[in-house]
Amino acid sequence: MNETNLTTEIKTEPNIGNRFAAGIVDYIIIFGVTFFLVFTLGEPNDAGGYSLNGLPGLIPIVFWLIMTVGLEVGFGATAGNYLVGLKPIPKSGTNRKLTFKESFKRHLLDPIDMLFFGLVGIVTIKNTELNQRVGDLWAKTIVVPIKSLSEIKMR
């Protein structure tokens, strides 16, 4: 089956609940590990909290990169997306893992999509033809149910 047939056969859906749950799972893991690192490796600061200084300060950033971009590039989905049965793919509809560039662009805009408790992401998903959030629009990606990809493959 060629790429154009896949594009017409794949139907995107808003999947707001699943996408929200996937984001919650991913960022609970990321923030949990970050807080653990800050309190175990961090040093007390003047404000009464803890700070990661120097090279240890890069560990949470590297962990974020692995948990979002690394998992998408390596396994096809983040932990949260995998748990709820979603997979990001290129806008063309090709069933493949995202490239580093595509995944990085998607996740670099996560903070914008999560503004106002995810309202920005929800509004863009609901008002774009392919149910894309801001990060997906920039990266030219879509998010589809994994089962829809396997149904097309079986035909």
Coordinates of C-alpha atoms in Angstrom, one line a residue:
M1 CA 0.0 0.0 0.0
N2 CA 1.5 3.3 -0.9
E3 CA 1.7 6.4 1.2
T4 CA -1.2 8.3 -0.4
N5 CA -3.6 5.4 0.3
L6 CA -2.5 5.4 3.9
T7 CA -3.2 9.1 4.2
T8 CA -6.8 8.8 3.0
E9 CA -7.5 5.7 5.2
I10 CA -6.1 6.9 8.5
K11 CA -8.8 8.9 10.4
T12 CA -7.6 11.1 13.2
E13 CA -9.8 11.7 16.2
P14 CA -9.5 14.3 18.9
N15 CA -8.9 11.7 21.6
I16 CA -8.8 14.5 24.1
G17 CA -9.2 12.3 27.2
N18 CA -6.6 9.8 26.1
R19 CA -4.2 12.5 25.0
F20 CA -4.7 14.4 28.4
A21 CA -4.1 11.1 30.3
A22 CA -1.0 10.4 28.3
G23 CA 0.4 13.8 29.0
I24 CA -0.3 13.4 32.7
V25 CA 1.4 10.0 32.9
D26 CA 4.5 11.3 31.0
Y27 CA 4.9 14.5 33.0
I28 CA 4.2 12.8 36.4
I29 CA 7.1 10.6 35.7
I30 CA 9.3 13.5 34.5
F31 CA 8.4 15.8 37.4
G32 CA 8.7 13.0 39.9
V33 CA 12.2 12.1 38.8
T34 CA 13.1 15.8 38.6
F35 CA 12.0 16.4 42.2
F36 CA 13.8 13.3 43.4
L37 CA 17.0 14.5 41.7
V38 CA 16.7 18.0 43.1
F39 CA 16.2 16.7 46.7
T40 CA 18.9 14.1 46.5
L41 CA 21.6 15.8 44.4
G42 CA 20.6 19.4 45.1
E43 CA 22.1 21.8 47.5
P44 CA 20.2 24.1 49.9
N45 CA 19.7 27.6 48.5
D46 CA 19.0 31.0 50.2
A47 CA 15.2 30.7 49.6
G48 CA 15.0 27.6 51.8
G49 CA 14.7 25.1 48.9
Y50 CA 17.1 23.1 46.9
S51 CA 18.9 23.8 43.6
L52 CA 20.8 21.7 41.1
N53 CA 23.9 23.6 40.0
G54 CA 26.4 22.9 37.4
L55 CA 26.4 19.6 35.4
P56 CA 23.8 18.0 37.7
G57 CA 21.4 20.7 36.6
L58 CA 21.4 19.2 33.1
I59 CA 20.2 15.8 34.3
P60 CA 16.5 16.7 34.4
I61 CA 16.8 18.2 30.9
V62 CA 18.4 15.0 29.6
F63 CA 15.8 12.9 31.4
W64 CA 13.0 15.0 29.7
L65 CA 14.6 14.5 26.3
I66 CA 14.9 10.7 26.9
M67 CA 11.3 10.3 28.2
T68 CA 9.7 12.3 25.4
V69 CA 11.8 12.4 22.3
G70 CA 13.9 9.3 23.0
L71 CA 11.0 7.0 23.6
E72 CA 9.1 8.3 20.5
V73 CA 12.1 7.9 18.3
G74 CA 13.1 4.5 19.8
F75 CA 9.8 2.9 20.4
G76 CA 7.2 4.9 18.5
A77 CA 5.4 6.5 21.5
T78 CA 6.0 7.9 24.9
A79 CA 5.1 5.8 27.9
G80 CA 1.8 7.7 28.3
N81 CA 0.8 7.4 24.7
Y82 CA 1.7 3.7 24.7
L83 CA -0.5 3.1 27.8
V84 CA -3.5 4.8 26.2
G85 CA -3.0 3.3 22.8
L86 CA -1.9 6.3 20.8
K87 CA 1.0 6.8 18.4
P88 CA 2.4 10.0 16.8
I89 CA 3.2 9.6 13.1
P90 CA 4.1 12.0 10.2
K91 CA 1.2 14.0 8.8
S92 CA 1.6 12.1 5.5
G93 CA 0.1 9.1 7.3
T94 CA 3.1 6.9 6.9
N95 CA 3.2 4.3 9.7
R96 CA 6.7 4.9 11.0
K97 CA 8.4 6.2 14.1
L98 CA 9.1 9.9 14.2
T99 CA 12.5 11.3 13.4
F100 CA 14.4 13.0 16.2
K101 CA 13.6 16.4 14.6
E102 CA 9.9 15.7 14.3
S103 CA 9.6 14.5 17.9
F104 CA 11.8 17.3 19.3
K105 CA 9.7 19.9 17.6
R106 CA 6.5 18.3 18.9
H107 CA 7.7 18.3 22.5
L108 CA 9.5 21.6 22.5
L109 CA 6.1 23.2 22.3
D110 CA 4.6 21.1 25.2
P111 CA 4.6 24.1 27.5
I112 CA 2.5 26.1 25.1
D113 CA 0.1 23.2 24.6
M114 CA -0.2 22.8 28.4
L115 CA -1.0 26.5 29.1
F116 CA -4.1 27.1 31.1
F117 CA -4.3 23.4 32.2
G118 CA -4.1 22.2 28.6
L119 CA -6.7 24.6 27.2
V120 CA -4.4 25.8 24.3
G121 CA -3.8 22.1 23.2
I122 CA -7.5 21.2 23.6
V123 CA -8.6 24.2 21.5
T124 CA -6.1 23.5 18.7
I125 CA -6.9 19.8 18.7
K126 CA -10.7 20.6 18.4
N127 CA -10.2 23.2 15.7
T128 CA -7.7 21.7 13.3
E129 CA -8.8 19.3 10.5
L130 CA -6.3 16.6 11.6
N131 CA -6.8 17.1 15.4
Q132 CA -3.3 18.5 15.9
R133 CA -2.0 20.5 18.8
V134 CA 0.5 23.3 18.4
G135 CA 3.5 21.0 18.6
D136 CA 2.0 18.7 16.0
L137 CA 1.3 21.6 13.6
W138 CA 4.9 22.8 13.8
A139 CA 6.4 19.2 13.5
K140 CA 3.8 18.2 10.8
T141 CA 2.7 15.2 12.8
I142 CA -0.6 13.6 13.8
V143 CA -1.6 11.4 16.7
V144 CA -3.6 8.3 15.8
P145 CA -4.9 5.2 17.7
I146 CA -2.5 2.3 17.4
K147 CA -5.4 0.0 16.6
S148 CA -6.3 2.0 13.5
L149 CA -2.7 1.4 12.2
S150 CA -3.0 -2.3 12.8
E151 CA -6.4 -2.5 11.1
I152 CA -5.0 -0.8 7.9
K153 CA -2.0 -3.2 8.0
M154 CA -4.3 -6.2 8.1
R155 CA -6.2 -5.2 4.9

